[in-house]
mmCIF file of C-alpha atoms in Angstrom:
data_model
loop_
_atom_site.group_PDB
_atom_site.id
_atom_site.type_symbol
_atom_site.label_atom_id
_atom_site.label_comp_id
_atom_site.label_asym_id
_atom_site.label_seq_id
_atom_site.Cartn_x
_atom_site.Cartn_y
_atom_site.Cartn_z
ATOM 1 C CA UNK A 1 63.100 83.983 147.096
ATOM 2 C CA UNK A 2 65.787 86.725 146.285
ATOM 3 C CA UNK A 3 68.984 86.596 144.889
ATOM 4 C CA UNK A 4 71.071 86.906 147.838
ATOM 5 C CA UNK A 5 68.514 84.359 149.369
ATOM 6 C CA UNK A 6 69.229 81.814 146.394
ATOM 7 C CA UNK A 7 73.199 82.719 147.209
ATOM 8 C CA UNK A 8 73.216 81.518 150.535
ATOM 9 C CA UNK A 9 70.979 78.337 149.922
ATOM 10 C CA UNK A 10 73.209 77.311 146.980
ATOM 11 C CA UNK A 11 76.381 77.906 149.297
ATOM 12 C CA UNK A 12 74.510 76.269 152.510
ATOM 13 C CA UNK A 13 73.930 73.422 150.093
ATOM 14 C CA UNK A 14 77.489 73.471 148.898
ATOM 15 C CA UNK A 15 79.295 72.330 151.676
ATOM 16 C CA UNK A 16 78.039 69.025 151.307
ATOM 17 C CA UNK A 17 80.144 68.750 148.522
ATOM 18 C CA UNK A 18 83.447 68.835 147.681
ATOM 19 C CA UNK A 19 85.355 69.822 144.710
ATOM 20 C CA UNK A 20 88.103 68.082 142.894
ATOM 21 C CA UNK A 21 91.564 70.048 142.545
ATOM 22 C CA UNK A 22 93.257 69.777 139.190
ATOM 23 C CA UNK A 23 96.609 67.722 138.591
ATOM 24 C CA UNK A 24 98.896 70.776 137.907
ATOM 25 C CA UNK A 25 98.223 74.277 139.946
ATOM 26 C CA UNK A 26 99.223 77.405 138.274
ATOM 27 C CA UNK A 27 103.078 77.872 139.473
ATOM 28 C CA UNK A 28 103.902 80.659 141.308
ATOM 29 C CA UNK A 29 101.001 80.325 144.327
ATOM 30 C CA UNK A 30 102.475 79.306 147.147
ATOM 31 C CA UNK A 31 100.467 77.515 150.028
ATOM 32 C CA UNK A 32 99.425 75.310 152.774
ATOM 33 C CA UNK A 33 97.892 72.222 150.239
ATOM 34 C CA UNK A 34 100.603 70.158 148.500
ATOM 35 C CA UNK A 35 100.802 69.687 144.658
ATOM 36 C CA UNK A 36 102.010 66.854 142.607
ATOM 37 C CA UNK A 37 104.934 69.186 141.444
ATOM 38 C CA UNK A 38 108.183 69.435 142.288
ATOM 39 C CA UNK A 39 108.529 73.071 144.448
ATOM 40 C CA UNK A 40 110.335 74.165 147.166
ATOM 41 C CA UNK A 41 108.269 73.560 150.210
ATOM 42 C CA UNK A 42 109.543 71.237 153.266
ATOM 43 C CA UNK A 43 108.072 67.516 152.194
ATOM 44 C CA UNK A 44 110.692 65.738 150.335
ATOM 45 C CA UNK A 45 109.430 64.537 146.949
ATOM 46 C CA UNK A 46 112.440 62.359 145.425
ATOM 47 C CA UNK A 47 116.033 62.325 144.258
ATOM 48 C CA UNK A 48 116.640 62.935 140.872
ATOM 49 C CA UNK A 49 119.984 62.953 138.642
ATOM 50 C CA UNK A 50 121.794 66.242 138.683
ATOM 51 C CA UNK A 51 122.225 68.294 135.546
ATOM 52 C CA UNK A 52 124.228 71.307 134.738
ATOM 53 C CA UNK A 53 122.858 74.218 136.100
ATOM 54 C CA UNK A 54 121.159 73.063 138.795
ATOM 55 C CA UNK A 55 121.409 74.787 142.137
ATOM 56 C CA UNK A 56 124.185 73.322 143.767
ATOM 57 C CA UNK A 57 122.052 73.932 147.384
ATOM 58 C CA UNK A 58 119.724 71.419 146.107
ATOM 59 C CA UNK A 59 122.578 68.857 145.687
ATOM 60 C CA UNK A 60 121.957 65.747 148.203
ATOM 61 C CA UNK A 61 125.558 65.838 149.524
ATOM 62 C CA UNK A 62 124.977 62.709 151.891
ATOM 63 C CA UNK A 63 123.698 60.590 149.019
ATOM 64 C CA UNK A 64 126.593 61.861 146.847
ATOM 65 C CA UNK A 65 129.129 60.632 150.424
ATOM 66 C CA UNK A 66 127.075 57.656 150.236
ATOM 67 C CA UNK A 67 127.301 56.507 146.292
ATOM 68 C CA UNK A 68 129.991 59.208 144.805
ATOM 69 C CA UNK A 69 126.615 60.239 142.201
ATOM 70 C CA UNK A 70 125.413 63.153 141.991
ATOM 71 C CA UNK A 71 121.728 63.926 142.723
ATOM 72 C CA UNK A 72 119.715 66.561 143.654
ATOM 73 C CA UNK A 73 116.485 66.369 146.189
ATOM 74 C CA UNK A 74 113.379 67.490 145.118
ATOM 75 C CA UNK A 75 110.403 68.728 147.193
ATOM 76 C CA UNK A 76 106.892 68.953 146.813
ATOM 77 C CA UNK A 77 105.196 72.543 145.737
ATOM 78 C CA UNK A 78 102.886 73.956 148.304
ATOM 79 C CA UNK A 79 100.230 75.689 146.453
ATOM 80 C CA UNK A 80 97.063 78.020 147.323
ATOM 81 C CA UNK A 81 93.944 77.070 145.362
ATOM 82 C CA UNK A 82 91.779 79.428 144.719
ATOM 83 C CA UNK A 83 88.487 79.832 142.753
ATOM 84 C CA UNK A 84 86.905 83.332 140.951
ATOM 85 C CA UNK A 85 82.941 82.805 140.401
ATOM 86 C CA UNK A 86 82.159 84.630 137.771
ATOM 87 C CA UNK A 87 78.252 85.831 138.036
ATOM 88 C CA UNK A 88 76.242 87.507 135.312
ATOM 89 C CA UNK A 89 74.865 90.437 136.551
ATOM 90 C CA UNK A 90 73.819 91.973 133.319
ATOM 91 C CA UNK A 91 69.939 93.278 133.060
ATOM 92 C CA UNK A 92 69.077 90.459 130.869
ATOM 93 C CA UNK A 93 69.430 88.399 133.566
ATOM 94 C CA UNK A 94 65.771 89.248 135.649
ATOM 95 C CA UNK A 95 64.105 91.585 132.325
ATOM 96 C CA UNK A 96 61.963 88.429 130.783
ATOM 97 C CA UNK A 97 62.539 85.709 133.936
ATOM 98 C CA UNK A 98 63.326 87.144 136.957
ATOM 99 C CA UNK A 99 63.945 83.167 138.089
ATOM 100 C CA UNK A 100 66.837 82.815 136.264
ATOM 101 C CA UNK A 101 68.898 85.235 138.344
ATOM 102 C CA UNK A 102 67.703 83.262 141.466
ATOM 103 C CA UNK A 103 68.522 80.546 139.671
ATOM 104 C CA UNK A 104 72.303 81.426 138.555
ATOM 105 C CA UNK A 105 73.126 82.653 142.171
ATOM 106 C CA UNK A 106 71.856 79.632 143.572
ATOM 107 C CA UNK A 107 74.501 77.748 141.524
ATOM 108 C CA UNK A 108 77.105 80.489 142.307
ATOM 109 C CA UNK A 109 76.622 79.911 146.080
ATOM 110 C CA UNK A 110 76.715 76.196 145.102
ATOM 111 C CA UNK A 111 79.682 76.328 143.909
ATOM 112 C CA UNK A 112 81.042 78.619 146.119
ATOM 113 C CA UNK A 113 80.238 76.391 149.386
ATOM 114 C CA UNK A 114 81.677 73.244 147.672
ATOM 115 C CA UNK A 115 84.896 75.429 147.071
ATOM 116 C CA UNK A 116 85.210 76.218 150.354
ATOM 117 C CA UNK A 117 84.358 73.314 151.871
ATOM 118 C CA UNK A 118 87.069 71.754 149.997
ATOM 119 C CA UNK A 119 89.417 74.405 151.767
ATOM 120 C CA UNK A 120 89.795 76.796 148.818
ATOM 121 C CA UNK A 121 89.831 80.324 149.047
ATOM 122 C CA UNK A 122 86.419 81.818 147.195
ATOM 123 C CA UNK A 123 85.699 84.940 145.541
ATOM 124 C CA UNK A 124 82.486 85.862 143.615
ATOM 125 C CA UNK A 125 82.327 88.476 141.639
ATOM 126 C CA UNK A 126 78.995 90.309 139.796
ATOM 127 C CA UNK A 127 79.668 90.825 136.125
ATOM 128 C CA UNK A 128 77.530 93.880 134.753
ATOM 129 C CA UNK A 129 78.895 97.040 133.380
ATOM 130 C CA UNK A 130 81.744 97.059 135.848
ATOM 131 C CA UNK A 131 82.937 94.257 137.331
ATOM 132 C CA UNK A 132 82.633 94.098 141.124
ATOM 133 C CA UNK A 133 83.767 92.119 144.081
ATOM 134 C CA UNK A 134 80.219 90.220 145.769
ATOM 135 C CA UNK A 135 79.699 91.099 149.587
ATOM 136 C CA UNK A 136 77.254 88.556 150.055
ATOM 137 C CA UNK A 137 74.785 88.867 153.291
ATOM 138 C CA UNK A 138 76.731 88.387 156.436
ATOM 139 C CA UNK A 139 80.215 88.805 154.959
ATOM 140 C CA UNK A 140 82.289 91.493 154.193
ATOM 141 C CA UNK A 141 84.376 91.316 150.535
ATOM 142 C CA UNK A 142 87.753 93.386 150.542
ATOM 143 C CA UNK A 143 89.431 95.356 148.122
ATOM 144 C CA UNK A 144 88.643 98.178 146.059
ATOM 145 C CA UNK A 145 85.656 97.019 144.033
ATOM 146 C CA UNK A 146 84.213 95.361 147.360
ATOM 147 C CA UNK A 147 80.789 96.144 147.960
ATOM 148 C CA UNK A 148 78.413 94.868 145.015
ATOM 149 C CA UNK A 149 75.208 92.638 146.483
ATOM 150 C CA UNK A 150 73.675 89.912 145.118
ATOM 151 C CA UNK A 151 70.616 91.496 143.206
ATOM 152 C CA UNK A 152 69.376 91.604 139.877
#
């Protein structure tokens, strides 16, 4: 079996999978999937007291009507998970055992599927002397280091 074989039976096998998202997203990603932080997206989260310098358009002005307090509404943050496979693509990878490169992208594409069918966004890259974006069979990876195949 090849490498790129062993990708696309790792990520075939994958999908059956699913992986588990951690508690707190890096900030700044914005997305469809909702965290457990407090962000700015649509869904309402929960009231909390206001404090100095907090944006007075965040100020719950019917609640304050309603019970003369000041709070301020808080929504949930909408983040974009996504996962970078690292893959090492050095020569020592297939010199002694050429089954351990098989082997490595079979757990890459493993990992990759269960990313993806988890509903994160996936991208593998080959780690060698320059690192490179993987175009895996029957997909196309973009950007400017896009183009590096599956092979040891």
């Amino acid at each position: 079996m090849t490498v790129a074989e062993a990708f696309l039976r790792g990520e075939r096998d994958g999908t059956r999978y699913r992986l588990a998202a951690g508690r707190t997203p890096p900030p700044g990603r914005e997305g469809p999937v909702a965290s457990r932080r407090a962000g700015s997206s649509l869904e309402f989260h929960d009231h909390r007291d206001y404090e100095p310098g907090d944006d007075l358009r965040f100020v719950d002005w019917q609640a304050f009507a309603r019970s003369e307090r000041l709070v301020v509404k808080r929504h949930r943050e909408e983040v974009a998970p996504h996962v970078d496979l690292l893959v090492d693509g050095s020569r020592s990878m297939g010199a002694q055992f050429p089954e351990k490169a098989s082997a490595a992208a079979f757990v890459a594409g493993l990992l990759a599927g269960a990313a993806r069918a988890t509903g994160l966004s996936v991208t593998t890259w080959l780690l060698g002397d320059r690192p490179a974006r993987v175009a895996a069979p029957g997909r196309r990876a973009a950007g400017p280091a896009a183009g590096a195949q599956l092979a040891c």
